[in-house]
């Protein structure tokens, strides 16, 4: 299983600038998918007393995990960013795959996979990158930028009150030490920017299924009083009760194959308990001068009927959760007046009606795992803007007022709308029956945007046919042997940056070919350490200073070091060190390594693959995580800093 290794802030910045200048995109999101505001409209909202330029954001999940994910969410127009949940356990072993967004949306991933320290650095790095983007005026023009980072913590009182989680939240409230450490790696003038110390002072709380009402009350009181945070309590859909959810899921929506998990309904917070609890906590919040809100809703725990994950239960999101979460919100708000945010099957088509119901923020996840990825976000805001224009309003507050009388109708329409039902969501992405290999595929372009971490990337390699010889090596004797043919058919190739890939499986779901881009395409690691630890059957690491590429094919390790000025290469197999003349690819000499046999046969296929991969990665026209460390240019896009 691949382990996430955060990408250093200077590399993220270097890539953002070079990629934007050369290719008109950042982290593979093309600039026409960047949100730059909508003329004549003010989409800003207030969340816990702070202003955010739009009500939209990623729900705590894969899109708020790594710094590049947060920047991508922001570029698409997210301005209230719910960060991935942090809890006491920060060395979780999550089974893979962990996401199945083929149609409905299921997952078994829960909190951050990174350590507390790494999560802190990712969130601080993301906040710094956003400041740098604005200061550099790289994107040009005035972009509505007011952004709120919302921490998400879980899952019980003991964990949240632990020294580690407390210290983590305190560092998010005042990140001066981390900021000062990170700024030293930045180029001037960015290292001197006045980065705000406070990354976040709002918390969305996730609780374990079965967390008693009294414990939820204690956690929230602790977060309000002792941590001084504004709090949003994520409510579970189980609040609606098993009978009502079964009615909605099975009878109204037609998802008869989805089976509920009864213990979750028995042990979770009950509707009437929540109706008592929230007003009590609102009084506590008021007394502390903090805000309290609720969120409709968390994912729905269901029995694992698909056999994709190993766990007994899984967490459902996407289309069927939309009418469930809306119904719950509607019922709850009839009893309790409370600020509320929304999550559950949000997409570009329903975002305006959800915003019209007064939810802040409105958050999305499953939809962003589909083809287009973060590029889907801009359509949410365009559609919201179009609805506002049609209603003749220019602010979100006026839009909500304008739609006030339609609340019941909006919820009723969503519940009976066939777009959330089984018939419309039963299909799975088409597979074409061919297998992926290191080179070539049908170039459908899906695997890059569906990856929440931007771990997959495209590169160029000229189509060619290489007929090569192998060599037989004996002491003092080198003989040519018949070799084989390496064919590359397509100029556009795909690869994977393994340090940013956690093998979640999402790109495999959407790739029309079999095998998974994350497994079959060349997997590049960012350091010799991660390469050695995780290369397995297929892995590469480039040492740019040495002009060397390390590679593993079918579990066998090789190193190729190029010296074009001398027209020489050194090709290391596990048992031989071979000197090769680059022109003509002729073995000139060799030295046996421990374990070498009296006669060594050198298969030149790995040599050619390594050489082509190194040359392709060195191509400066394309900037990605696998080559950003090797691009030498000074990156200072700062002509406007300090204006
Ligand atoms: S490359 Fe594929 S498996 Fe890896 S993180 Fe991205 S979507 Fe998941
Ligand atoms: S690897 Fe699969 S998903 Fe990626 S471009 Fe090729 S065919 Fe499409």
XYZ file of C-alpha atoms in Angstrom, residues 79-594:
516
model
C -14.060 29.329 0.158
C -15.095 27.375 3.265
C -12.740 24.455 3.375
C -13.579 21.644 5.757
C -10.228 20.001 6.396
C -9.902 16.274 6.659
C -10.774 14.969 10.121
C -8.025 14.727 12.707
C -8.290 12.389 15.681
C -6.072 10.922 18.379
C -4.983 7.972 16.208
C -2.660 9.332 13.571
C -1.082 6.129 12.319
C -4.142 4.390 10.939
C -3.856 1.416 8.636
C -6.752 1.953 6.231
C -7.685 -0.951 4.009
C -7.420 -0.346 0.246
C -9.221 0.444 -1.898
C -11.124 2.817 0.375
C -13.331 4.765 -2.071
C -15.951 3.430 -4.462
C -17.653 6.302 -6.282
C -18.707 4.180 -9.272
C -22.319 5.296 -8.876
C -23.659 5.945 -5.382
C -20.541 6.695 -3.357
C -19.172 4.481 -0.597
C -16.025 4.732 1.454
C -14.196 3.145 4.349
C -11.672 5.894 4.860
C -12.295 8.075 7.838
C -9.712 10.451 9.244
C -6.344 11.873 8.196
C -3.783 9.323 7.126
C -0.978 11.711 7.980
C 0.567 12.223 11.410
C -0.668 15.210 13.431
C 2.503 17.095 12.604
C 2.148 16.377 8.879
C -1.543 17.347 8.855
C -0.685 20.619 10.548
C 1.997 21.333 7.963
C -0.289 20.464 5.068
C -2.996 22.819 6.283
C -0.510 25.598 7.057
C 1.207 25.077 3.686
C -2.148 25.320 1.917
C -2.995 28.561 3.722
C 0.436 29.953 2.823
C 0.081 28.910 -0.824
C -3.228 30.764 -1.059
C -1.607 33.893 0.401
C 1.261 33.541 -2.071
C -1.087 33.094 -5.023
C -2.908 36.269 -4.082
C 0.273 38.241 -3.387
C 1.888 37.162 -6.657
C -1.122 38.243 -8.738
C -0.196 35.177 -10.792
C -3.841 34.578 -11.616
C -4.409 38.227 -12.553
C -7.411 40.397 -11.720
C -9.356 40.641 -8.521
C -10.438 37.228 -7.301
C -12.928 37.013 -4.421
C -10.579 35.495 -1.907
C -12.057 35.573 1.621
C -11.506 31.982 2.741
C -12.201 30.050 5.931
C -10.416 26.857 6.906
C -12.667 24.730 9.103
C -10.994 22.066 11.217
C -12.731 18.740 11.515
C -12.034 16.684 14.621
C -13.302 13.382 15.967
C -14.344 11.118 17.517
C -14.766 10.980 21.310
C -14.150 13.139 24.364
C -11.041 11.309 25.513
C -9.360 11.632 22.127
C -10.336 15.244 21.564
C -9.175 16.242 25.058
C -5.888 14.363 24.652
C -2.719 16.398 24.789
C -1.927 15.574 21.147
C -5.253 16.689 19.669
C -5.398 19.773 21.932
C -1.901 20.772 20.928
C -2.835 20.215 17.291
C -5.878 22.489 17.547
C -3.853 25.118 19.413
C -1.263 25.045 16.627
C -4.014 25.551 14.050
C -5.219 28.564 16.034
C -1.725 29.972 16.219
C 0.629 28.501 13.641
C 3.392 31.117 13.966
C 6.137 28.572 14.694
C 5.301 26.361 11.706
C 4.833 29.346 9.407
C 8.231 30.754 10.355
C 9.848 27.406 9.748
C 8.145 26.930 6.375
C 8.816 30.456 5.163
C 12.576 29.913 5.299
C 12.313 27.517 2.338
C 10.489 30.051 0.166
C 12.014 32.383 -2.385
C 12.048 36.132 -1.770
C 9.786 38.066 -1.554
C 7.304 35.375 -0.450
C 9.268 34.388 2.582
C 8.584 37.853 3.989
C 4.817 37.883 3.459
C 2.757 38.669 6.552
C 1.110 35.220 6.696
C -1.768 35.272 9.228
C -0.976 33.212 12.325
C -4.489 31.840 12.632
C -5.216 29.017 10.214
C -8.567 28.149 11.768
C -10.638 28.656 14.880
C -13.749 26.815 13.780
C -14.284 23.104 14.309
C -16.697 20.669 12.741
C -17.185 17.748 15.071
C -17.581 14.144 13.965
C -18.562 11.638 16.608
C -18.389 7.859 16.626
C -21.602 6.042 15.916
C -22.980 5.338 19.346
C -21.501 8.413 21.010
C -24.014 9.259 23.807
C -25.707 12.667 23.905
C -23.957 13.550 27.177
C -20.560 12.920 25.622
C -21.385 15.042 22.572
C -22.423 17.803 24.974
C -19.143 17.510 26.885
C -17.056 17.573 23.714
C -18.816 20.641 22.323
C -18.629 22.448 25.672
C -14.915 21.685 25.802
C -14.357 22.961 22.264
C -16.322 26.145 22.937
C -15.067 26.953 26.419
C -11.582 25.593 26.619
C -10.432 25.637 23.011
C -12.251 28.906 22.240
C -13.473 27.547 18.891
C -16.721 28.016 17.019
C -18.314 24.599 16.610
C -20.412 22.824 14.028
C -21.832 19.433 15.064
C -22.093 16.969 12.198
C -25.338 15.085 12.687
C -25.705 11.542 11.464
C -28.546 10.657 9.100
C -29.517 7.949 11.621
C -31.351 10.755 13.478
C -34.202 10.284 11.017
C -34.779 6.802 12.411
C -34.398 3.413 10.752
C -38.001 3.154 9.534
C -37.963 6.525 7.781
C -34.567 5.952 6.161
C -35.645 2.508 5.011
C -38.801 4.046 3.529
C -36.803 6.706 1.693
C -34.023 4.414 0.525
C -36.073 1.377 -0.456
C -39.569 2.568 -1.291
C -39.096 6.115 -2.510
C -35.632 5.907 -4.082
C -35.540 2.205 -4.969
C -32.130 1.280 -3.486
C -33.341 -2.097 -2.258
C -29.872 -3.643 -2.240
C -28.622 -1.188 0.393
C -29.086 -2.647 3.855
C -28.973 -0.502 6.960
C -26.863 -1.307 10.004
C -29.379 -1.490 12.906
C -26.875 -0.982 15.791
C -26.128 2.492 14.421
C -29.778 3.457 14.871
C -30.043 1.959 18.337
C -26.905 3.529 19.765
C -26.676 6.881 17.988
C -28.005 10.208 19.200
C -31.802 10.173 18.919
C -33.853 12.905 17.261
C -35.491 14.128 20.477
C -32.170 14.106 22.308
C -30.696 16.296 19.581
C -33.692 18.627 19.741
C -32.952 19.133 23.471
C -29.196 19.220 23.101
C -28.676 21.853 20.418
C -30.501 24.757 22.148
C -28.599 23.961 25.384
C -25.311 24.111 23.527
C -26.362 27.297 21.771
C -26.662 28.921 25.227
C -23.162 27.721 26.112
C -21.834 29.089 22.818
C -23.511 32.455 23.348
C -22.051 32.692 26.845
C -18.569 32.114 25.382
C -19.088 34.536 22.515
C -18.724 31.653 20.046
C -20.940 30.282 17.297
C -22.679 26.909 17.224
C -24.155 25.279 14.156
C -25.095 21.813 12.968
C -24.397 19.958 9.758
C -26.808 17.808 7.765
C -25.383 15.295 7.410
C -22.582 12.865 7.911
C -22.430 9.795 5.650
C -24.830 6.900 6.325
C -23.363 3.699 7.716
C -24.671 0.691 5.755
C -23.799 -2.997 5.426
C -21.056 -3.736 2.945
C -22.930 -5.487 0.139
C -20.486 -4.803 -2.687
C -17.429 -6.798 -1.695
C -15.073 -4.031 -2.788
C -13.979 -3.223 0.741
C -12.971 -5.685 3.427
C -14.872 -4.002 6.269
C -18.260 -5.209 7.512
C -19.847 -1.785 7.090
C -19.212 1.121 4.750
C -20.289 4.750 4.581
C -22.759 5.855 1.933
C -22.742 9.273 0.290
C -23.787 10.736 -3.045
C -27.209 10.767 -4.709
C -29.317 8.783 -2.171
C -27.922 10.783 0.720
C -29.225 14.018 -0.787
C -32.955 13.561 -0.115
C -32.150 11.858 3.207
C -29.992 14.747 4.454
C -32.506 17.322 3.188
C -35.397 15.503 4.880
C -33.482 15.328 8.137
C -32.571 19.015 7.964
C -36.148 19.950 7.191
C -37.583 17.959 10.102
C -34.953 19.202 12.503
C -35.257 22.860 11.577
C -39.011 22.702 12.180
C -38.147 22.023 15.837
C -34.907 23.943 16.353
C -33.772 27.194 14.846
C -30.079 26.857 14.176
C -27.457 27.868 11.661
C -26.714 24.811 9.574
C -24.390 23.581 6.873
C -25.145 20.890 4.315
C -23.480 17.872 2.822
C -25.107 14.992 0.960
C -25.117 14.437 -2.761
C -24.410 18.089 -3.517
C -23.673 18.805 -7.178
C -23.880 21.575 -9.753
C -27.582 20.862 -10.360
C -28.866 21.087 -6.814
C -26.447 23.572 -5.248
C -28.673 26.610 -5.833
C -31.687 25.020 -4.145
C -29.537 23.958 -1.189
C -28.069 27.457 -0.834
C -31.627 28.821 -1.077
C -32.453 26.852 2.071
C -29.944 29.006 3.952
C -27.206 26.418 4.525
C -23.668 27.735 5.078
C -21.433 26.187 3.933
C -22.680 23.748 1.320
C -20.064 21.034 0.943
C -19.366 18.344 -1.614
C -17.228 15.255 -1.945
C -18.595 12.321 -3.965
C -19.330 14.475 -7.002
C -15.699 15.677 -7.100
C -14.514 12.065 -7.343
C -16.203 11.788 -10.742
C -14.662 12.638 -14.132
C -13.742 16.312 -14.165
C -12.821 16.278 -10.471
C -12.190 19.727 -9.047
C -13.114 21.137 -12.472
C -16.749 20.427 -11.585
C -16.760 23.047 -8.833
C -16.954 26.071 -11.107
C -20.243 24.803 -12.525
C -21.745 24.821 -9.036
C -21.026 28.529 -8.749
C -22.026 29.324 -12.333
C -25.364 27.599 -11.790
C -25.861 29.307 -8.442
C -25.077 32.633 -10.108
C -27.534 31.928 -12.939
C -30.304 31.118 -10.435
C -29.573 34.301 -8.514
C -29.713 36.326 -11.707
C -32.975 34.656 -12.676
C -34.375 35.593 -9.266
C -33.190 39.181 -9.770
C -30.972 39.217 -6.674
C -27.295 39.974 -6.285
C -26.493 38.625 -2.813
C -26.871 35.232 -1.177
C -28.873 36.769 1.683
C -31.394 38.168 -0.808
C -31.477 34.866 -2.668
C -32.354 33.016 0.549
C -35.030 35.618 1.394
C -36.431 35.392 -2.143
C -36.800 31.616 -1.888
C -38.062 31.623 1.713
C -41.595 30.532 0.841
C -40.346 27.591 -1.243
C -38.587 25.606 1.486
C -41.172 22.841 1.715
C -41.407 22.627 -2.061
C -37.619 22.403 -2.499
C -37.369 19.461 -0.083
C -40.428 17.706 -1.538
C -39.057 18.105 -5.081
C -35.709 16.617 -4.066
C -37.310 13.588 -2.424
C -39.334 12.685 -5.487
C -36.772 13.727 -8.089
C -35.780 10.609 -10.075
C -32.188 11.857 -10.406
C -31.534 10.629 -6.839
C -33.176 7.253 -7.357
C -31.659 3.845 -8.063
C -32.655 3.742 -11.743
C -30.522 6.774 -12.505
C -27.627 5.724 -10.289
C -27.291 2.012 -10.922
C -24.865 2.195 -13.840
C -21.139 1.797 -13.371
C -18.321 3.268 -15.478
C -17.758 1.239 -18.617
C -14.750 -1.096 -18.905
C -13.512 -1.920 -22.390
C -11.823 -5.227 -21.576
C -8.218 -4.262 -22.329
C -5.406 -4.181 -19.813
C -3.204 -1.222 -18.907
C 0.554 -1.478 -19.368
C 3.460 0.801 -18.565
C 3.063 2.520 -21.937
C -0.055 3.431 -23.917
C -3.730 3.414 -23.027
C -6.891 4.680 -24.648
C -6.104 8.210 -23.406
C -9.544 8.930 -22.006
C -8.089 11.579 -19.690
C -10.180 10.503 -16.714
C -7.534 9.347 -14.264
C -5.876 12.740 -13.807
C -8.881 14.811 -12.666
C -10.597 12.046 -10.668
C -7.603 11.780 -8.345
C -8.227 13.997 -5.316
C -4.460 14.274 -4.722
C -3.451 15.043 -8.315
C -1.216 11.983 -8.163
C -1.750 10.931 -11.791
C -0.241 13.008 -14.562
C 0.215 13.026 -18.307
C 3.561 13.292 -20.069
C 4.813 13.050 -23.642
C 6.857 10.341 -25.257
C 7.307 10.291 -29.027
C 5.760 7.186 -30.618
C 8.515 4.870 -31.739
C 9.561 1.310 -32.337
C 12.880 0.303 -30.801
C 14.415 -2.935 -31.966
C 17.099 -3.810 -29.480
C 19.755 -6.426 -28.849
C 20.578 -8.018 -25.530
C 24.111 -8.831 -24.412
C 25.891 -11.855 -23.083
C 28.665 -10.894 -20.670
C 31.584 -13.108 -19.752
C 34.929 -12.153 -18.253
C 36.577 -10.062 -20.962
C 33.932 -10.991 -23.561
C 30.725 -9.224 -24.621
C 28.478 -10.774 -27.257
C 25.281 -9.434 -28.857
C 22.226 -11.647 -28.568
C 18.841 -11.306 -30.225
C 16.740 -8.949 -28.113
C 13.209 -7.706 -28.717
C 11.036 -4.778 -29.707
C 9.694 -1.937 -27.561
C 6.753 -0.183 -29.163
C 5.276 3.095 -27.974
C 2.187 3.943 -29.942
C 0.867 7.144 -28.403
C 2.527 10.508 -27.796
C 0.500 11.076 -24.632
C 1.368 8.810 -21.734
C 0.175 8.572 -18.148
C 2.141 8.188 -14.932
C 1.597 8.267 -11.206
C 3.382 10.209 -8.473
C 3.359 7.573 -5.779
C 4.149 9.875 -2.839
C 0.779 11.562 -3.461
C -1.121 8.320 -4.071
C -2.719 6.365 -1.242
C -4.148 3.671 -3.526
C -7.681 4.839 -2.739
C -8.782 3.109 -5.951
C -10.828 5.949 -7.434
C -8.866 6.207 -10.690
C -9.170 2.447 -11.180
C -12.969 2.726 -10.924
C -13.130 5.289 -13.724
C -10.347 3.995 -15.982
C -11.962 2.099 -18.885
C -9.003 -0.301 -18.963
C -8.137 -2.896 -16.335
C -5.353 -2.873 -13.793
C -5.576 0.625 -12.312
C -3.426 3.576 -13.425
C -2.046 3.722 -9.873
C -0.662 0.199 -10.252
C 0.202 -0.226 -13.919
C 1.490 3.197 -14.974
C 5.032 4.149 -13.924
C 4.992 5.135 -10.263
C 7.489 7.857 -9.401
C 8.683 8.414 -5.850
C 9.996 11.702 -4.501
C 12.927 10.360 -2.485
C 15.250 7.356 -2.435
C 13.764 6.425 0.955
C 10.167 6.113 -0.265
C 11.366 4.422 -3.439
C 13.310 1.798 -1.490
C 10.482 1.220 0.942
C 7.570 1.052 -1.470
C 8.688 0.522 -5.057
C 7.531 -3.108 -5.017
C 6.998 -4.416 -8.550
C 6.834 -1.031 -10.252
C 8.571 2.085 -8.983
C 10.996 4.793 -10.094
C 13.069 7.499 -8.512
C 15.057 10.153 -10.364
C 18.223 11.612 -8.886
C 18.338 14.795 -10.936
C 21.805 15.853 -9.796
C 23.332 12.528 -10.797
C 21.194 12.318 -13.958
C 20.198 8.855 -12.804
C 16.942 6.941 -12.726
C 16.274 4.062 -10.350
C 13.616 1.648 -11.498
C 11.976 -1.611 -10.546
C 10.366 -3.857 -13.146
C 8.628 -7.011 -11.992
C 10.417 -6.729 -8.680
C 13.948 -6.459 -10.192
C 15.869 -3.269 -9.461
C 17.962 -1.303 -11.997
C 19.770 2.028 -12.120
C 20.593 3.949 -15.265
C 22.979 6.907 -15.102
C 23.331 8.987 -18.245
C 26.422 10.943 -19.271
C 25.454 12.330 -22.705
C 28.558 14.522 -22.961
C 30.737 11.435 -22.940
C 28.166 9.474 -24.954
C 28.101 6.945 -22.142
C 25.629 5.390 -19.736
C 26.088 3.160 -16.751
C 23.436 0.493 -16.450
C 23.275 -1.321 -13.127
C 21.366 -4.549 -12.859
C 21.265 -6.482 -9.587
C 24.302 -8.532 -10.642
C 26.263 -6.413 -13.128
C 27.482 -2.892 -13.775
C 27.553 -2.325 -17.529
C 29.104 0.547 -19.452
C 27.087 1.423 -22.541
C 27.775 3.711 -25.486
C 24.627 5.789 -25.827
C 24.859 6.128 -29.589
C 24.104 2.608 -30.794
C 23.373 1.292 -27.257
C 26.408 -0.962 -27.333
C 27.687 -2.594 -24.152
C 31.384 -1.675 -23.920
C 32.475 -3.208 -20.652
C 31.150 -4.673 -17.464
C 31.931 -5.542 -13.871
C 30.227 -8.370 -12.036
C 28.490 -7.655 -8.721
C 28.182 -10.112 -5.826
